[in-house]
């Protein structure tokens, strides 16, 4: 059957590459999506066909490896779980689907663009920041290369150019911040995705849509929008037909991670009161104990004001 | 296939697909229109013939998709050229009829043509026009709509998601013009799935009987069930390629039968010591259909859907008390006799008895033969098979 | 006041011993590795990967270095200068030198580990301040503290060179102005030194605890045996607990190395204080385990549980038991053993928290340092010891032998 079908298309002269030849031309430029509060992306893993076109689109848009589309057509690698690295901001992994073995579940992963990111809270120079529209963006010129962001990220997203001796950068999905804010386009992956499994829009509207989809198709989706509450909410949201833990997602609580450290930091730095209090307390003790009951041994001077 | 040249011309020269065949697909599904609120279909308060302001793309919560009867496939267009986005991608030749042929095992045309307003079948691009609409995030753009429809099945049995499987090639930025051979497309239809006559299941664990005979053909021919009524969740890969075992996994083996049959108590109704014969009305109910009722559709007497039984063997429970064979209205059989033949008695034509081949030679010496020459005219209701 | 320790003098021993050549060899290896890393990057040098961004250069060179270097001086300075227990003053200058050198080497080690070391000054620029970051606080405190340490060391420099400035060649013309500058510094600093001493203690407390706070932001990656909301508090307590053992350890080691008499007259009473500080730390740690129900992991038999047991038993309970004995506290050798155990225990704790407990969910393989990482760390310790030895030869750090004898009398 397969052969005859291919043959059919070949007779028509359809069997050749180049169908994705113009990735930089937008077929989905959505003007209202360019700016505004809290943009997001809804990933419907039931629509994802695991074609890796998003990987190519991302690679092309960010000039990562510059490989041709054909380099992203090997689908056999999908079965070994992959992670992002300094030259790939997004990867697709494939997970078995017991409900229909012929239709494995493909999951695209990238930076989740948390609403309250641990990485931006961790970065000591503000090289990682949440942009106006919710994208978590990186400015290399500020960065020290301490890699604390990598320690902090609960999703293990930021990667690092270890091989780069002079100007290593932290690398991760940018949510196509430049394209979205300055070129009025939507993120490259969403633009290319053939089945439009990625929906770009206001996060609040996407959440509404996600819950509507679940309500309309309770057999198709589990009743959980990943990213709605995880670690305080993420800009990227996922719908899935099976439990997310089966699809390589981590079980994460609803608490934003910066709330574990920032209250402590703020308490310490609040007008410098705690350190100054400690300072004053120690000064007072120094004064109170000035006639220490333990005079120096074979010593000819005493007290802090002693001079030579 | 009068539409084919039109498609070729409009599709290849004008670069636009033929939309008129859609009109040919219009079907008689508008019977219940009178019971619907106007706003289901019309966007304005006072629709007129000139300005009907029909809703293009009713959402599921606005209008339940109207089922498309299987008979509609007879008049469907053969193929389309999908090139609305051809400035971006090479166009795709979509053998529409080939695909329509496969709907029998799925949920019918509605697999693709979801959200249909009454009396109209909408093409993809009528709702999914162009790029995604930020106003309707849940409604994918045309690219998404196409790929979702195509790849949801194609990747299941071919496991291929290469663009070149469907898209025409480009060279130096130009699409290579393609002239499809009409015969290529016409000749390739999905072979009709030949339904099996019967399945015999072994159930050795059952003390009541180790054999269940399922008369598959009978359910289609006799009881008029459509394939999809049982085959609800079939997928292409069950037949095509694939690694899945070629049988369905049932959590409860009774689930297919229990939709119609009460399987709760009487095991021996299905489980027997040996294969059982098919359904015969006379043996099962004591009311033989021969000779007068054998050609009637079950539902003609058993009105009310799938509930069979409850009819009395007394003729007058169905027929009027003064019913006489002479009063028989032959129109009921789907053949309305002309004036001349109405005068004849039944046996004049039904020489070998009702339900047997008809003989004309008794009256017609010029060699007229049924059914080449009809003693009247066919009438719409085809439910009574004219065999 | 630091200036008042007139009893100290430059050590009068042979500098060039076989051990010194050994240290120089290791130092050179570390320098070579550092050059290699600067030329070819971290990938060529370390076993770090995308899931393990921090290795032993952070866990040992930085985290352990900070705890050990500052702990000793802070506790000694607090005891001597704030509580005016002046008999312990003999220990302050060596501890100060350790802290100063330790922090300098922390900074050097960090430079090698940082990808963009040339941006190291960025946290100091107010436009880039990011007060939410725990690391920002650590960094700022370390920078300020390092300067405080240098200021606290200035009187030692003054003491050594006032009236003895002897610059070579044409620079000799500057002898008089430099001498005047040193005298001015000496006069001024002695009046305000108490401000810096208190500041040093405050800064120490802040960043020792914050160092523990670094991993609080990664609750899903740190093993429950170590992940606790009070990790900063435990880090502070352990830094305090390791303070006196570190001072004892250094003093006894220096005594052995330079063939001096161990200063048991002050070390023995100091070791009594260790029972208190270490005890508080161990009790806090036990309470934390019990309250969080994390004790169930102690005997689960995993690598983490074994490392935890080693950390607690070898570095906590064993020295605790030893120090409770009068005999141990009076025996230089046993006291050295006990202090070493505490020092090693805290070092293991830092390694555990930053490396063993750190379990990134998507890691394909575990992290183990490369040879270059190990040798660089060893080389840094060697370099520190080398500079320490040179410093005590040049500056009046160690107490005069006479004074020690007087102390023992």
CSV table of C-alpha atoms in Angstrom, one decimal, chain A residues 70 81 103 141 162 170 194 242 268-269 274-275 299-300:
chain,number,residue,atom,x,y,z
A,70,UNK,CA,16.8,17.6,5.7
A,81,UNK,CA,15.1,11.1,25.0
A,103,UNK,CA,0.4,7.1,17.1
A,141,UNK,CA,26.9,41.3,27.9
A,162,UNK,CA,31.3,25.0,27.8
A,170,UNK,CA,23.9,30.8,28.5
A,194,UNK,CA,2.5,22.1,10.1
A,242,UNK,CA,-2.0,10.9,29.2
A,268,UNK,CA,18.0,40.8,55.0
A,269,UNK,CA,18.2,43.8,52.7
A,274,UNK,CA,18.9,43.2,60.2
A,275,UNK,CA,22.6,43.6,59.4
A,299,UNK,CA,50.6,42.1,77.1
A,300,UNK,CA,51.3,45.7,77.6
